[in-house]
């Protein structure tokens, strides 16, 4: 389907959530259609900084220059002695780098999915954590943990599949409940419906935990969010899901801009709004489910990152989606580094770190919306 979007410099983007003019009318947001070089370079730089910091810092500090040389030496057709000992190289390649890579993938996926949900629902407060999607995925993952087959019996790991099914049930329940109450799209009803659905799924999850005490430690470790990994197995598990989901979301970023002007206007421009909405929701839920399956419940990434990107680089989803991917990756890798260092040698659950940052941010966004 080939669609020409409205001129982004003149379109009144319906996703503008925050600012308004002196008469209380939504002001025209700053919309740019292409990713400008400076924000793109900043995003790539943030990923590189997070990667080097995450691999060099820890209980055993590694020299930054040695880490840089070792990472460059790992590139194809490059031979550059790092100067690191065998022990340091084992720490780098078998412990630190897989964990950083997992944080980059999970952060990129959660931020991109959050931006996708916000575009397709035309609601800037939409987020996997707030819409009951993460809670639904949590129930699915908990069922897989307590009632699933032992690891290795299935060709495909059932954990992400169960989390994916739970995520779809969660988003469908939230959307249906919201529309059944008000009959129209509403920020308040959508958030309240998400809270209700999340509470319901949390109750189911608590029941399952009480009925399966022997698995409660594994479930709780997962609930608070964790990126602890040994080797590359979790990275290999989540990578295909993230790649497919991110590719689909990025391919629809232009259509999200068109939907932003309104369903009726988008339909008049030839966009099958319902089809696009289903594709984006399924892709975002697939990626969210995979991220939740390996990282647990890590909230607010889908709120903090897309809103920060909008403030810095504009409102077009052609810009917001790719930059959210880069900055989301760097954000979660750095949050994991903070979780490892703040109480060293003990570790904070990464979900606690993102909640400390995300809850105040969410309150500020909500107050600015209420002030319009």
Coordinates of C-alpha atoms in Angstrom, one line a residue:
X1 CA 0.0 0.0 0.0
X2 CA 1.4 3.3 -1.0
X3 CA 0.2 6.3 0.8
X4 CA 1.3 9.9 0.7
X5 CA 1.1 11.4 4.1
X6 CA 0.0 15.0 4.7
X7 CA 2.7 17.6 4.7
X8 CA 4.2 17.1 8.1
X9 CA 5.0 20.8 8.4
X10 CA 1.4 21.7 8.2
X11 CA -0.5 18.7 9.6
X12 CA -2.0 19.2 13.0
X13 CA -0.7 16.1 14.7
X14 CA -3.4 14.5 16.9
X15 CA -0.8 12.9 19.1
X16 CA 0.2 16.3 20.6
X17 CA -0.4 15.7 24.2
X18 CA 1.2 18.5 26.2
X19 CA 1.3 21.9 24.8
X20 CA -1.4 24.4 24.1
X21 CA -1.8 28.0 23.1
X22 CA -3.0 30.8 25.2
X23 CA -6.7 30.0 24.4
X24 CA -6.3 26.4 25.5
X25 CA -6.3 25.0 22.0
X26 CA -3.6 22.4 21.2
X27 CA -0.7 24.2 19.6
X28 CA 0.8 22.9 16.4
X29 CA 3.6 20.5 17.4
X30 CA 7.0 20.6 15.9
X31 CA 6.9 17.9 13.3
X32 CA 9.8 16.8 11.2
X33 CA 9.7 14.0 8.7
X34 CA 13.3 12.9 8.7
X35 CA 15.7 12.0 11.4
X36 CA 18.1 14.9 11.6
X37 CA 21.8 14.1 11.7
X38 CA 22.5 15.5 15.1
X39 CA 19.9 13.5 17.1
X40 CA 20.8 10.4 15.1
X41 CA 24.5 10.9 16.0
X42 CA 23.5 11.5 19.6
X43 CA 21.5 8.3 19.7
X44 CA 24.3 6.2 18.2
X45 CA 26.8 7.9 20.6
X46 CA 24.5 7.1 23.6
X47 CA 24.5 3.4 22.5
X48 CA 28.3 3.3 22.2
X49 CA 28.8 5.0 25.6
X50 CA 26.4 2.7 27.3
X51 CA 28.1 -0.3 25.7
X52 CA 31.6 0.7 26.8
X53 CA 30.5 1.8 30.3
X54 CA 28.4 -1.4 30.8
X55 CA 31.3 -3.7 29.8
X56 CA 34.1 -1.8 31.5
X57 CA 32.5 -1.1 34.9
X58 CA 31.5 -3.6 37.5
X59 CA 32.8 -5.5 40.5
X60 CA 36.0 -6.0 38.5
X61 CA 36.8 -2.8 36.6
X62 CA 38.3 -3.3 33.2
X63 CA 40.5 -0.7 31.5
X64 CA 38.4 1.4 29.1
X65 CA 41.0 1.5 26.4
X66 CA 41.5 -2.3 26.6
X67 CA 37.7 -2.8 26.3
X68 CA 37.6 -0.5 23.3
X69 CA 40.4 -2.4 21.6
X70 CA 38.8 -5.8 22.4
X71 CA 35.4 -4.7 21.0
X72 CA 37.1 -3.4 17.8
X73 CA 39.1 -6.6 17.6
X74 CA 35.8 -8.5 17.6
X75 CA 34.8 -6.8 14.3
X76 CA 35.2 -8.9 11.1
X77 CA 38.6 -8.5 9.4
X78 CA 40.1 -6.5 12.2
X79 CA 43.1 -7.7 14.2
X80 CA 43.9 -5.4 17.2
X81 CA 45.5 -6.7 20.3
X82 CA 43.5 -5.6 23.4
X83 CA 46.2 -6.1 26.1
X84 CA 43.5 -7.7 28.3
X85 CA 44.3 -10.9 30.2
X86 CA 42.5 -14.2 29.5
X87 CA 40.4 -13.6 32.7
X88 CA 39.4 -10.1 31.6
X89 CA 38.5 -11.3 28.1
X90 CA 36.3 -14.0 29.6
X91 CA 34.6 -11.4 31.8
X92 CA 34.1 -9.2 28.9
X93 CA 32.8 -11.7 26.3
X94 CA 31.0 -14.2 28.5
X95 CA 29.5 -12.1 31.3
X96 CA 29.4 -8.3 30.6
X97 CA 28.8 -8.1 26.8
X98 CA 25.9 -10.5 26.7
X99 CA 24.2 -8.7 29.6
X100 CA 24.7 -5.3 27.9
X101 CA 23.5 -6.7 24.6
X102 CA 20.4 -8.0 26.3
X103 CA 19.8 -4.6 27.9
X104 CA 20.2 -2.8 24.6
X105 CA 17.7 -5.2 22.9
X106 CA 15.1 -5.1 25.7
X107 CA 15.4 -1.3 26.1
X108 CA 15.1 -0.7 22.3
X109 CA 12.0 -2.9 22.1
X110 CA 10.2 -1.5 25.1
X111 CA 10.8 2.1 24.0
X112 CA 9.8 1.4 20.3
X113 CA 6.7 -0.5 21.4
X114 CA 5.7 2.3 23.7
X115 CA 6.0 4.8 20.8
X116 CA 4.0 2.4 18.6
X117 CA 1.2 2.1 21.1
X118 CA 1.1 5.8 21.5
X119 CA 0.8 6.3 17.8
X120 CA -1.8 3.7 17.1
X121 CA -4.0 4.6 20.1
X122 CA -3.3 8.4 19.6
X123 CA -2.6 8.5 23.3
X124 CA 0.7 9.7 24.6
X125 CA 0.3 7.9 27.9
X126 CA -0.1 4.5 26.3
X127 CA 2.7 2.1 27.5
X128 CA 3.0 -1.7 27.7
X129 CA 3.2 -1.4 31.5
X130 CA 0.2 0.9 31.9
X131 CA -2.1 -0.8 29.4
X132 CA -2.0 -4.2 31.1
X133 CA 0.1 -5.7 28.4
X134 CA 3.1 -6.4 30.6
X135 CA 0.8 -7.8 33.3
X136 CA -0.8 -10.1 30.7
X137 CA 2.6 -11.2 29.5
X138 CA 3.5 -11.8 33.2
X139 CA 0.6 -14.2 33.7
X140 CA 1.5 -16.0 30.5
X141 CA 5.2 -16.3 31.6
X142 CA 4.2 -17.4 35.1
X143 CA 2.0 -20.1 33.7
X144 CA 4.9 -21.3 31.5
X145 CA 7.2 -21.3 34.6
X146 CA 4.9 -23.2 36.9
X147 CA 3.1 -25.4 34.5
X148 CA 5.3 -25.5 31.4
X149 CA 7.5 -28.4 30.3
X150 CA 11.0 -28.7 31.6
X151 CA 13.6 -26.7 29.6
X152 CA 14.9 -28.6 26.6
X153 CA 11.8 -30.7 25.9
X154 CA 10.3 -28.3 23.3
X155 CA 12.1 -27.2 20.2
X156 CA 10.9 -23.6 20.8
X157 CA 11.1 -22.1 24.3
X158 CA 7.4 -21.8 25.4
X159 CA 8.1 -18.9 27.7
X160 CA 8.1 -16.1 25.1
X161 CA 5.1 -17.7 23.3
X162 CA 3.1 -17.8 26.6
X163 CA 4.1 -14.2 27.3
X164 CA 3.1 -13.2 23.8
X165 CA -0.4 -14.8 24.2
X166 CA -0.8 -13.1 27.6
X167 CA 0.2 -9.7 26.1
X168 CA -2.4 -10.0 23.3
X169 CA -5.1 -10.9 25.9
X170 CA -4.0 -7.9 28.0
X171 CA -4.1 -5.3 25.2
X172 CA -7.4 -6.7 23.8
X173 CA -9.0 -6.6 27.3
X174 CA -7.8 -3.0 28.0
X175 CA -8.9 -1.7 24.6
X176 CA -12.3 -3.4 24.7
X177 CA -13.0 -2.3 28.3
X178 CA -12.1 1.3 27.5
X179 CA -14.3 1.5 24.5
X180 CA -17.2 -0.3 26.2
X181 CA -17.3 2.3 29.0
X182 CA -17.1 5.5 27.1
X183 CA -17.9 4.4 23.5
X184 CA -15.0 6.6 22.3
X185 CA -11.2 6.9 22.6
X186 CA -10.3 8.6 25.9
X187 CA -7.0 9.0 27.7
X188 CA -8.6 8.6 31.2
X189 CA -10.7 5.6 30.3
X190 CA -7.8 3.9 28.5
X191 CA -5.5 4.3 31.5
X192 CA -8.2 3.3 34.0
X193 CA -9.0 0.2 31.9
X194 CA -5.3 -0.6 31.8
X195 CA -5.0 -0.3 35.6
X196 CA -8.1 -2.5 36.1
X197 CA -6.8 -5.2 33.7
X198 CA -3.3 -5.1 35.2
X199 CA -4.8 -5.5 38.7
X200 CA -6.9 -8.5 37.5
X201 CA -3.9 -10.2 36.0
X202 CA -1.8 -9.4 39.0
X203 CA -4.4 -11.2 41.2
X204 CA -4.3 -14.2 38.9
X205 CA -0.5 -14.2 39.1
X206 CA -0.6 -14.0 42.9
X207 CA -2.9 -16.9 43.0
X208 CA -0.6 -19.0 40.8
X209 CA 2.3 -18.1 43.0
X210 CA 0.5 -19.2 46.1
X211 CA -0.5 -22.5 44.5
X212 CA 3.1 -23.1 43.4
X213 CA 5.4 -22.1 46.2
X214 CA 8.3 -24.1 44.9
X215 CA 8.5 -21.7 41.9
X216 CA 7.9 -18.5 43.8
X217 CA 11.6 -17.5 43.9
X218 CA 12.0 -17.8 40.1
X219 CA 8.7 -15.9 39.5
X220 CA 9.6 -13.1 41.9
X221 CA 13.1 -12.7 40.4
X222 CA 11.4 -12.3 37.0
X223 CA 8.6 -9.9 38.3
X224 CA 11.1 -7.3 39.5
X225 CA 13.0 -7.3 36.3
X226 CA 16.4 -8.7 35.8
X227 CA 19.0 -8.8 33.0
X228 CA 21.3 -11.3 34.8
X229 CA 22.4 -13.7 32.1
X230 CA 25.3 -16.1 31.6
X231 CA 26.4 -16.4 28.0
X232 CA 24.4 -15.5 24.9
X233 CA 21.4 -17.8 25.1
X234 CA 18.9 -15.1 26.2
X235 CA 20.2 -12.7 23.5
X236 CA 19.8 -15.3 20.8
X237 CA 16.3 -16.1 22.2
X238 CA 15.0 -12.5 22.1
X239 CA 16.8 -11.2 19.0
X240 CA 14.5 -12.7 16.3
X241 CA 11.4 -11.3 18.0
X242 CA 12.9 -7.9 18.5
X243 CA 14.2 -7.8 14.9
X244 CA 10.8 -8.7 13.4
X245 CA 8.8 -6.4 15.6
X246 CA 11.1 -3.4 15.2
X247 CA 11.1 -3.9 11.4
X248 CA 7.3 -3.9 11.2
X249 CA 7.0 -0.9 13.5
X250 CA 9.5 1.1 11.5
X251 CA 7.9 0.1 8.3
X252 CA 4.6 1.6 9.6
X253 CA 6.0 4.8 11.0
X254 CA 4.8 6.9 8.1
X255 CA 1.3 5.5 8.4
X256 CA 1.2 6.3 12.1
X257 CA 1.7 10.0 11.2
X258 CA -1.2 9.7 8.8
X259 CA -3.4 8.1 11.5
X260 CA -2.4 10.9 13.8
X261 CA -4.5 13.4 11.8
X262 CA -7.6 11.3 12.6
X263 CA -9.2 8.1 11.5
X264 CA -11.7 9.7 9.1
X265 CA -8.9 11.8 7.4
X266 CA -6.6 8.8 7.2
X267 CA -9.3 6.7 5.6
X268 CA -9.9 9.5 3.1
X269 CA -6.2 9.3 2.2
X270 CA -6.5 5.6 1.5
X271 CA -5.2 4.2 4.7
X272 CA -6.9 1.0 6.1
X273 CA -6.8 2.3 9.7
X274 CA -8.1 -0.9 11.3
X275 CA -5.5 -3.0 9.4
X276 CA -2.7 -0.8 10.4
X277 CA -3.8 -0.7 14.0
X278 CA -4.0 -4.5 14.2
X279 CA -0.5 -4.9 12.6
X280 CA 1.1 -2.4 14.9
X281 CA -0.5 -3.7 18.0
X282 CA 0.5 -7.3 17.2
X283 CA 4.0 -6.3 16.3
X284 CA 4.5 -4.2 19.4
X285 CA 2.9 -6.9 21.6
X286 CA 5.2 -9.6 20.1
X287 CA 8.3 -7.6 20.9
X288 CA 7.0 -6.6 24.3
X289 CA 6.2 -10.2 25.2
X290 CA 9.7 -11.3 24.1
X291 CA 11.4 -8.5 26.1
X292 CA 9.2 -9.3 29.2
X293 CA 10.0 -13.0 28.9
X294 CA 13.8 -12.4 29.2
X295 CA 13.8 -9.2 31.3
X296 CA 10.8 -9.4 33.5
X297 CA 8.5 -6.5 34.2
X298 CA 10.5 -3.4 33.5
X299 CA 8.2 -0.4 33.6
X300 CA 8.1 3.2 32.2
X301 CA 10.7 2.7 29.5
X302 CA 8.0 3.2 26.9
X303 CA 6.9 6.4 28.5
X304 CA 10.2 8.1 29.4
X305 CA 12.1 7.6 26.1
X306 CA 9.5 8.5 23.5
X307 CA 8.5 11.6 25.3
X308 CA 12.1 12.7 25.7
X309 CA 12.6 12.1 22.0
X310 CA 9.6 14.2 21.1
X311 CA 10.8 17.1 23.2
X312 CA 14.2 17.0 21.6
X313 CA 13.6 16.0 18.0
X314 CA 10.0 16.6 17.0
X315 CA 6.7 14.7 16.9
X316 CA 6.7 12.8 13.7
X317 CA 6.8 9.0 14.2
X318 CA 9.3 8.9 11.3
X319 CA 11.7 10.5 13.8
X320 CA 10.3 9.2 17.1
X321 CA 10.4 5.5 16.4
X322 CA 14.1 5.1 15.2
X323 CA 15.4 7.5 17.9
X324 CA 13.3 5.8 20.6
X325 CA 15.0 2.6 19.6
X326 CA 18.5 4.0 20.0
X327 CA 17.9 6.0 23.2
X328 CA 15.8 3.2 24.7
X329 CA 18.6 0.8 24.2
X330 CA 21.1 3.2 25.8
X331 CA 18.7 4.1 28.7
X332 CA 18.1 0.5 29.8
X333 CA 21.8 -0.5 29.5
X334 CA 22.8 2.5 31.7
X335 CA 19.9 1.7 34.1
X336 CA 21.2 -1.9 34.4
X337 CA 24.7 -0.5 35.1
X338 CA 23.2 1.7 37.9
X339 CA 21.4 -1.4 39.3
X340 CA 24.7 -3.3 39.4
X341 CA 26.8 -0.5 41.0
X342 CA 24.5 1.3 43.5
X343 CA 24.5 -1.5 46.1
X344 CA 27.6 -3.4 44.9
X345 CA 28.3 -6.2 45.4
X346 CA 24.5 -6.7 45.7
X347 CA 22.3 -5.8 42.8
X348 CA 19.0 -3.8 42.6
X349 CA 16.3 -5.2 40.4
X350 CA 16.4 -3.1 37.3
X351 CA 12.6 -2.6 37.5
X352 CA 13.2 -0.6 40.7
X353 CA 15.6 1.7 39.0
X354 CA 13.3 2.4 36.0
X355 CA 10.4 2.9 38.4
X356 CA 12.3 5.5 40.5
X357 CA 13.0 7.5 37.2
X358 CA 9.7 6.8 35.5
X359 CA 7.1 7.5 38.2
X360 CA 8.0 11.2 38.6
X361 CA 8.3 11.5 34.9
X362 CA 4.8 10.1 34.4
X363 CA 3.4 12.4 37.0
X364 CA 4.9 15.4 35.2
X365 CA 3.5 14.4 31.9
X366 CA 0.1 13.7 33.4
X367 CA 0.0 17.2 35.2
X368 CA 1.0 18.9 31.9
X369 CA -1.8 17.2 30.2
X370 CA -4.2 18.1 32.9
X371 CA -3.1 21.8 32.7
X372 CA -4.2 22.1 29.1

